[in-house]
XYZ file of C-alpha atoms in Angstrom:
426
model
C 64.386 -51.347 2.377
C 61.519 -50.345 4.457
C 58.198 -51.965 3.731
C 55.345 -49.756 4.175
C 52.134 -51.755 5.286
C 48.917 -51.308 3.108
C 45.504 -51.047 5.084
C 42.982 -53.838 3.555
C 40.047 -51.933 2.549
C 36.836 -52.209 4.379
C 34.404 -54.622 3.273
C 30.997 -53.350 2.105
C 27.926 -53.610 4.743
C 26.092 -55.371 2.612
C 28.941 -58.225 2.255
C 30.027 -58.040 5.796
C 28.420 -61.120 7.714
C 28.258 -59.531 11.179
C 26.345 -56.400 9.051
C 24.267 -59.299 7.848
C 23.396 -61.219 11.282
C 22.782 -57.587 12.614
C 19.953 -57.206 9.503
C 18.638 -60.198 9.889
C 17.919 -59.813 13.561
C 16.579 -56.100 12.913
C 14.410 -57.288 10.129
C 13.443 -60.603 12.141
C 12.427 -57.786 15.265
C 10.666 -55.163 12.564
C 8.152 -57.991 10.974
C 7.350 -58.982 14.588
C 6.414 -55.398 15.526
C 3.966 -55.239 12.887
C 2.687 -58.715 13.461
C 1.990 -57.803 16.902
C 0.640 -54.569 16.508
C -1.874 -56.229 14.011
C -2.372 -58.956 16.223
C -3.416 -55.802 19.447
C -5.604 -54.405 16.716
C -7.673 -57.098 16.075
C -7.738 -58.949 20.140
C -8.416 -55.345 21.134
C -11.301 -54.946 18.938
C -13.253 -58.154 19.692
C -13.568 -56.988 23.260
C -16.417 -55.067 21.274
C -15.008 -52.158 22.800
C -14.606 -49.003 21.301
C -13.370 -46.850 23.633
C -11.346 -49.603 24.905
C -9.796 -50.310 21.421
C -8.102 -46.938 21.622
C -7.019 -47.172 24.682
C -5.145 -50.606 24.287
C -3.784 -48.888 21.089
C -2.587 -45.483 22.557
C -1.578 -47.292 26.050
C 2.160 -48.701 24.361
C 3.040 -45.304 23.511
C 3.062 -43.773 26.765
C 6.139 -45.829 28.624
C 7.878 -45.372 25.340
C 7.714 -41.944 25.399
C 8.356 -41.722 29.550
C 10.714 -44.192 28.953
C 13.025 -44.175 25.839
C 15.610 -41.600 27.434
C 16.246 -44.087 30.337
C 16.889 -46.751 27.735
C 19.801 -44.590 26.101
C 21.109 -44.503 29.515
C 20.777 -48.037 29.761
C 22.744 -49.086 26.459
C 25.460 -46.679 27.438
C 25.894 -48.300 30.673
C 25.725 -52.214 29.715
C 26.174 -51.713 26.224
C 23.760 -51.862 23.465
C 24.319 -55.396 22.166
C 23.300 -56.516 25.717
C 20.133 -54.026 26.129
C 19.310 -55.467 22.651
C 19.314 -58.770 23.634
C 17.379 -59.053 26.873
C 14.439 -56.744 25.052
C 13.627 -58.768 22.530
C 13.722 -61.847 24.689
C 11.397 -60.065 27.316
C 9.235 -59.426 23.953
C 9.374 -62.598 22.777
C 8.236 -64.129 26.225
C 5.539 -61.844 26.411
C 4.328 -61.996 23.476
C 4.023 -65.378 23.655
C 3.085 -65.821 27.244
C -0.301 -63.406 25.529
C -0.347 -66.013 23.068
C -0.861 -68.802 25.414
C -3.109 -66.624 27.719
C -5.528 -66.301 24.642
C -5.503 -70.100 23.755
C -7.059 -70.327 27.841
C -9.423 -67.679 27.673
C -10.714 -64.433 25.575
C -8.729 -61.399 25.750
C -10.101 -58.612 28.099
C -9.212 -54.906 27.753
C -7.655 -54.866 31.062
C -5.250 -58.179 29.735
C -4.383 -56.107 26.502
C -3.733 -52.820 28.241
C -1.454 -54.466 30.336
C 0.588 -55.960 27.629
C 0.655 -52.802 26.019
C 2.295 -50.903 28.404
C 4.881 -53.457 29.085
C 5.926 -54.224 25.536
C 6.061 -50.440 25.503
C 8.287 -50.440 27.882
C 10.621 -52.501 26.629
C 10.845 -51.050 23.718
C 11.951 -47.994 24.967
C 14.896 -49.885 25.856
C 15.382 -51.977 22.499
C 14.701 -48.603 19.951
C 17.839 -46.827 21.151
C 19.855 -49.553 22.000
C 19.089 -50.538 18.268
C 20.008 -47.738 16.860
C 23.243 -47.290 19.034
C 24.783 -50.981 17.611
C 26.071 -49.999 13.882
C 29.402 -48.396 14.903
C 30.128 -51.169 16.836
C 29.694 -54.116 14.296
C 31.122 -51.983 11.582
C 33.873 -49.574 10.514
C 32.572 -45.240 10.636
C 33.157 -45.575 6.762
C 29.979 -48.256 6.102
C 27.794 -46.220 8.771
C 25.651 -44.649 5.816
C 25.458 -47.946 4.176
C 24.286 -49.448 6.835
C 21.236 -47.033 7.268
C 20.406 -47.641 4.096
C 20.127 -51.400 4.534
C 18.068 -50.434 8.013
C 15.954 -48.371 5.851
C 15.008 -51.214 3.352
C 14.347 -53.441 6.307
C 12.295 -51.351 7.911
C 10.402 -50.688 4.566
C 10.334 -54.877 3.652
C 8.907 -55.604 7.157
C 5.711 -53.222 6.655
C 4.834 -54.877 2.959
C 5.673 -58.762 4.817
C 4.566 -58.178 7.886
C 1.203 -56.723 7.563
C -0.155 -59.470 4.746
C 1.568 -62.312 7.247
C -0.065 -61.044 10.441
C -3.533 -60.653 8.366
C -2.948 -64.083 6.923
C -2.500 -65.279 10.614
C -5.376 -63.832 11.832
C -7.488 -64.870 9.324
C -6.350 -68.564 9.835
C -5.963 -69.003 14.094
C -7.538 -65.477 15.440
C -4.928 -62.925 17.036
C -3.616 -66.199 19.310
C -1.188 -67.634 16.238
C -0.524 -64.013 15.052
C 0.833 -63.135 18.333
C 2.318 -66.943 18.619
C 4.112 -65.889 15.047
C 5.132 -62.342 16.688
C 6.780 -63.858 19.415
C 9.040 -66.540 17.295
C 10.351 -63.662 15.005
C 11.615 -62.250 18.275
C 12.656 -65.413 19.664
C 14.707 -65.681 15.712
C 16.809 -63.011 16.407
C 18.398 -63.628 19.751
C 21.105 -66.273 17.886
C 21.754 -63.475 15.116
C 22.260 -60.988 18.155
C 24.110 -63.823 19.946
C 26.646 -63.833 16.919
C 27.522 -60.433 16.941
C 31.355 -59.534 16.984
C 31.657 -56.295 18.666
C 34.074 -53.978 17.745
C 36.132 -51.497 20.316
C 35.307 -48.121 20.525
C 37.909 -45.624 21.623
C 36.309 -42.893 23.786
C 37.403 -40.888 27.181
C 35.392 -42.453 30.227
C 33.045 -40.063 31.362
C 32.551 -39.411 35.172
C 34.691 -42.156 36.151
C 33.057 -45.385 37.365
C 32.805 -48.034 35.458
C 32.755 -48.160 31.522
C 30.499 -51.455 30.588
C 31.004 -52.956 26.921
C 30.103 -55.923 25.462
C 33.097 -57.846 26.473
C 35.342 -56.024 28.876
C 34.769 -53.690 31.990
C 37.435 -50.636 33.086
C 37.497 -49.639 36.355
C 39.019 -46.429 37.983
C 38.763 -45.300 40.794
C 35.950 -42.196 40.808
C 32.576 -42.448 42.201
C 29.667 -43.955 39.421
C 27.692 -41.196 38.487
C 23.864 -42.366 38.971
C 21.511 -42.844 35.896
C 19.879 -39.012 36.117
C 23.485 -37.585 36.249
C 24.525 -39.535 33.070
C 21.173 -38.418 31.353
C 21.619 -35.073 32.664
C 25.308 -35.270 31.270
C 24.221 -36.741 28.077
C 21.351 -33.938 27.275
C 23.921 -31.545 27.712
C 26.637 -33.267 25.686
C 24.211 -32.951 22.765
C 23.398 -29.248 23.395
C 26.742 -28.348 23.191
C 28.072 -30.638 20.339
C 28.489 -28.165 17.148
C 26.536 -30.980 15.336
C 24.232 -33.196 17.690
C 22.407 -30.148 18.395
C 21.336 -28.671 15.369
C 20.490 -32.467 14.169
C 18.042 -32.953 16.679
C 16.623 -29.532 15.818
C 16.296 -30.509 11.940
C 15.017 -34.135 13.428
C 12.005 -32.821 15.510
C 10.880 -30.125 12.794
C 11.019 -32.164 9.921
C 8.826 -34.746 11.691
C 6.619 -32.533 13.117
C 5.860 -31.460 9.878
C 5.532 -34.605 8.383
C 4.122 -37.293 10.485
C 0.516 -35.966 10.783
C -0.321 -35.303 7.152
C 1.079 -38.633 6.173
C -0.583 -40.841 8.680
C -3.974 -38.881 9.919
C -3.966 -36.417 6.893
C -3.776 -38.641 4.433
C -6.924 -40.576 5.441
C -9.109 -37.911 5.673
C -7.744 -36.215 2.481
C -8.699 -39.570 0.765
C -11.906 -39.374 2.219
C -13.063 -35.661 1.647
C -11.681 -36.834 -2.343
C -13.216 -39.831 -2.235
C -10.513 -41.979 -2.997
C -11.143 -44.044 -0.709
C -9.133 -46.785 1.156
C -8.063 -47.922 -2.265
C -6.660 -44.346 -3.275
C -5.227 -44.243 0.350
C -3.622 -47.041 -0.131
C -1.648 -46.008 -3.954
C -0.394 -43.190 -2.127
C 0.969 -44.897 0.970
C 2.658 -47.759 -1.434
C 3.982 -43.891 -3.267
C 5.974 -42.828 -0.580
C 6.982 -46.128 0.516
C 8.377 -46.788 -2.738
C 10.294 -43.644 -2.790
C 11.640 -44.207 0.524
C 12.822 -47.733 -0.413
C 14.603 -46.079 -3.701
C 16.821 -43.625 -1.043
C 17.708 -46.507 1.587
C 18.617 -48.264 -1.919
C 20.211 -45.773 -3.135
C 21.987 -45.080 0.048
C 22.888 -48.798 0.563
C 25.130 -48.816 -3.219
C 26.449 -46.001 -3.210
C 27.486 -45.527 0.431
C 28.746 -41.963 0.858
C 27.266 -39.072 -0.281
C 29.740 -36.117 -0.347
C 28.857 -32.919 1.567
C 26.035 -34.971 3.320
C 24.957 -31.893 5.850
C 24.220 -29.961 3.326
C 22.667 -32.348 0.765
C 20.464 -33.877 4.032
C 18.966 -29.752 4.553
C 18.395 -29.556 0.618
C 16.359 -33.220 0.394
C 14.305 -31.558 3.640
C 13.102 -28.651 1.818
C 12.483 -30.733 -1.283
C 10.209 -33.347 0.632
C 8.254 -30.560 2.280
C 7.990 -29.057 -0.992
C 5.950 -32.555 -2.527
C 4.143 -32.561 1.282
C 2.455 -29.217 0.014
C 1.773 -30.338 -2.897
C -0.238 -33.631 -2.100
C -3.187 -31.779 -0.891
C -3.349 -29.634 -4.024
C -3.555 -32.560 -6.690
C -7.048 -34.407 -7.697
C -6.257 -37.573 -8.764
C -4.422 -40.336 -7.407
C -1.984 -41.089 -9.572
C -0.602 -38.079 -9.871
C -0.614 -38.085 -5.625
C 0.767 -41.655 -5.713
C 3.654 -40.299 -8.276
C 4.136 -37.171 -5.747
C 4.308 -39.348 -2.575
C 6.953 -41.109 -4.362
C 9.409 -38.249 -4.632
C 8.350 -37.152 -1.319
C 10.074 -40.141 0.265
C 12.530 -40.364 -1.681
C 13.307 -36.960 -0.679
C 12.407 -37.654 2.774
C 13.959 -41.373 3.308
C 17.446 -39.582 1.948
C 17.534 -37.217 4.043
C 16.450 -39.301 7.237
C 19.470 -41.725 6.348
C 22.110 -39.096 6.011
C 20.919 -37.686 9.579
C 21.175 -40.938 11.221
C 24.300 -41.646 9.500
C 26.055 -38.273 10.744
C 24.229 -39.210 13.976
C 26.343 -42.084 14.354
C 29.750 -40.981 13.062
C 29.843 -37.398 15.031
C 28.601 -38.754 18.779
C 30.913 -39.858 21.450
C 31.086 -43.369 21.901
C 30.332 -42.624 24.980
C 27.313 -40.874 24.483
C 25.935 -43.267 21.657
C 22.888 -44.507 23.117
C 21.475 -41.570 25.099
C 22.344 -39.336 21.493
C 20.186 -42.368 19.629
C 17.681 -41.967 22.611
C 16.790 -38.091 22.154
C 16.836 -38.765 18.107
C 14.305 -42.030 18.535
C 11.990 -39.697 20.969
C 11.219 -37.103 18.744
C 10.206 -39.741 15.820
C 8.053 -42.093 18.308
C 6.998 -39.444 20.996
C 6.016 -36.879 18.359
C 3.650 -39.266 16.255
C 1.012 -39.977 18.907
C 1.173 -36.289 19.988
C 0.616 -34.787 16.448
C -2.968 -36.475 15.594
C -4.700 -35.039 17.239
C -4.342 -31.625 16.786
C -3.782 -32.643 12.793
C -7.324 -34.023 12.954
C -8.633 -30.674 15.131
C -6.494 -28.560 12.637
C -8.108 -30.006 9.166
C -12.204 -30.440 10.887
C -11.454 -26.328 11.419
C -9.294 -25.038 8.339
C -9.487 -27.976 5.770
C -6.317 -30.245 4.161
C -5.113 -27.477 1.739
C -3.846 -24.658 4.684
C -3.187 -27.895 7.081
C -0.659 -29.382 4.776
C 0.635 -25.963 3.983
C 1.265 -25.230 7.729
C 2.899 -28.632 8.079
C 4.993 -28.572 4.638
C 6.257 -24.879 6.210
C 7.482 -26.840 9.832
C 8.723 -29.535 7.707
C 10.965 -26.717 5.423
C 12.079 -25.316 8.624
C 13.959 -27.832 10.160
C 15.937 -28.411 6.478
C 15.868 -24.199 6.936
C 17.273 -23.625 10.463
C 20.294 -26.882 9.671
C 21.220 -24.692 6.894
C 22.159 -21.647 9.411
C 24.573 -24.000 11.210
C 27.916 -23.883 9.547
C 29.000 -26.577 10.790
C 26.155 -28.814 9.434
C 26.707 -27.591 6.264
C 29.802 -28.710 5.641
C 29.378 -31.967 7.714
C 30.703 -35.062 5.767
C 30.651 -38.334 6.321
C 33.575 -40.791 6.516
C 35.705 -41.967 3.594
C-alpha cells in the first residue's frame, strides 16, 4: 500500500508568530517615524526660524530619494533581515543621541538639518529592505495577507503615534518625544532578532557571492559591483512581463493622488472654509477607508483575478478623487474620502502583494526599491507644482487633472495582458 503524504496547510499571517514579531517590529518602527517627525516639527520650529523650519523638514527627503535605490542593492546583497536590523539601530542611536544633545543645549537649525539628512539616509536603506522581508518569513500564499496587516499598521501608527508624540511634547518639549522615538526603534531590534528566515530558491545572478540571512554560496565568477547589480536590477524589471507595467500603474496612480490629498486638501478646506476641523473629517475619511481594504485584505487573503481587480479599484479611487473637489459639505467629502481609500488602499495592497510573489528572489529588494521611490520620491516633488497648479486654475480643474493621471495608471495596467490576468497564489 503506498501512503501518499498530505501537505499541512499554511497557517494564516495573522496566526503565524514570526508574521507577528515581523508586525510588531514594523508597527514598533512606523509609531517611531511619526513620533520623530513630530518631534523635527516642533525642535525645528522653536529655532524661530521659518525658512529654516522648511528646510529641516524638506532636508530628510533628499538622501531618501538619492538614496533608496542603493538600499535595494544593499538588502539584495546582505539580505534584508540584516539591512533591517542595523537601520533601525542606527535610528534608534540617533535619535536618541538628538535626544540627549537637546537635554545639553537648544536645538540649532544646523543640529536638526544634520539629523535630517542622516535619518534620511538610513531610511533609504530600512524602506526597501522592509518591504523586501514578507516572502521570507512567510509562505507566497499569505503574501496578500500580510499587506493587509502592513496596511493596518501603517494606518494604527498615524492615529497612535501622532496623539503620543503631541502628548510628549506637550509634557518634556521635543527632547522626551525624540527620547520616546528612539525606544520604539530600540523595541524592535529583539522582534527583528527573532525572525526565522525562510529559503528562497532563485538562480545566482552574476556569480559572486549570494548573501542570506544565514548561509553564504560561493562560486567561482567575479562579484559584480553595486552599479552593475542596480544596473542589472533596473533592467530585470523592464523586461519582467509584470514588474514593469506595475511600476508604471505605481508612479501614475500616485502622481495623481498624493498632491490633492496632502497639499490639495488643505487649501480646498480653506477656500470652503472648513477649516482644520473639516480637514481633519476628511483625512480620518480616507483613512478609514483605507483601514477597511488592509482589513479586508488581511481576512480574506486572496482576491481572485487580483491584476485586474487592482486596475478596476484604480479607476474607481480616481473616480471619488474627482469628486472631492465638487462636493460642499463635509460630510458628504468625509463619506467620499472614505470610498476613495478604500478603493485606493485595495488596490495599493494587491500591487504590493503581486510585487512580492512575481519578483526574483534575487531581485527582491532592488524591485521593492524602484516601487518605494516612486511613493516617497514623488510626494515631496508633487507640492509644489499642486500648490502652483490650484493658486493659477483653482481645486475643481486641479483635482480633475490629477483624478485623470490617477485613472491612467489603473488605464495603461489594463493594456498589459499579462496584468490582467495576474493572480495571486493559492
Amino acid at each position: 500500500m503506498t501512503v501518499t503524504a498530505v501537505e499541512a496547510p499554511e497557517r494564516p499571517a495573522h496566526r503565524d508568530p514570526n508574521v507577528l514579531r515581523w508586525l510588531g517590529a514594523y508597527t514598533a518602527s512606523m509609531v517611531g517615524d511619526s513620533i520623530y517627525f513630530m518631534a523635527l516639527a516642533w525642535a525645528a520650529a522653536r529655532t524661530g526660524s521659518a525658512s529654516g523650519t522648511g528646510l529641516v523638514l524638506a532636508a530628510g527627503s533628499i538622501p531618501r530619494a538619492l538614496l533608496m535605490l542603493g538600499g535595494g542593492v544593499l538588502a539584495d546583497r546582505l539580505g534584508p533581515r540584516r539591512v533591517v536590523i542595523g537601520s533601525d539601530a542606527a535610528r534608534a542611536v540617533l535619535v536618541l543621541g538628538l535626544a540627549a544633545t537637546l537635554v545639553l543645549t537648544a536645538p540649532t537649525v544646523g543640529v536638526l538639518v544634520a539629523v535630517a539628512l542622516l535619518f534620511g539616509a538610513v531610511d533609504a536603506l530600512f524602506l526597501p529592505a522592509v518591504g523586501a522581508l514578507p516572502p521570507r518569513i512567510s509562505p507566497p500564499g499569505q503574501l496578500a495577507r500580510i499587506q493587509g496587516l502592513r496596511g493596518l499598521a501603517a494606518r494604527g501608527a498615524s492615529i497612535v503615534g501622532a496623539p503620543l508624540g503631541g502628548v510628549a511634547v506637550a509634557t518634556g518639549g521635543p527632547t522626551l518625544a525624540f527620547a520616546t522615538a528612539g525606544a520604539l526603534f530600540a523595541l524592535s531590534l529583539p522582534l527583528l532578532l527573532g525572525l526565522r528566515i525562510r529559503p528562497l530558491p532563485g538562480p545566482v545572478k552574476h556569480g559572486g557571492t549570494v548573501a542570506g540571512d544565514h548561509e553564504e554560496r560561493t562560486v567561482t565568477e567575479e562579484k559584480p559591483t553595486a552599479r552593475q547589480d542596480l544596473v542589472d536590477g533596473l533592467r530585470y524589471i523592464r523586461r519582467h512581463p509584470l514588474l514593469g507595467p506595475l511600476m508604471i500603474v505605481i508612479g501614475l496612480s500616485e502622481l495623481g493622488f498624493v498632491g490633492p490629498l496632502n497639499l490639495g486638501l488643505i487649501l480646498l478646506s480653506e477656500q470652503r472654509g472648513w477649516g482644520a476641523a473639516g480637514m481633519g473629517w476628511i483625512v480620518a475619511g480616507f483613512a478609514s477607508g483605507a483601514a477597511g481594504a488592509a482589513l479586508l485584505i488581511a481576512v480574506r487573503g486572496r482576491v481572485p483575478r487580483a491584476g485586474l481587480v487592482m486596475c478596476l479599484t484604480v479607476l474607481v479611487g480616481a473616480t471619488g478623487i474627482a469628486a472631492v473637489a465638487q462636493i460642499p459639505s463635509v460630510p458628504l467629502a468625509a463619506a467620499t474620502a472614505a470610498v476613495v481609500g478604500l478603493f485606493i488602499g485595495l488596490a495599493g495592497a494587491l500591487c504590493g502583494a503581486l510585487v512580492q510573489t512575481v519578483a526574483d528572489p534575487a531581485y527582491l529588494g532592488r524591485v521593492t526599491s524602484v516601487s518605494t521611490l516612486f511613493t516617497y520620491a514623488l510626494i515631496p516633488l508633487s507640492y509644489p507644482a499642486t500648490g502652483a497648479a490650484i493658486a493659477l486654475w483653482g481645486t475643481g480643474p486641479v483635482y480633475a487633472v490629477s483624478a485623470a493621471v490617477c485613472a491612467a495608471g489603473g488605464a495603461v495596467g489594463l493594456t498589459f495582458t499579462a496584468l490582467r490576468r495576474a493572480e495571486l497564489p493559492r
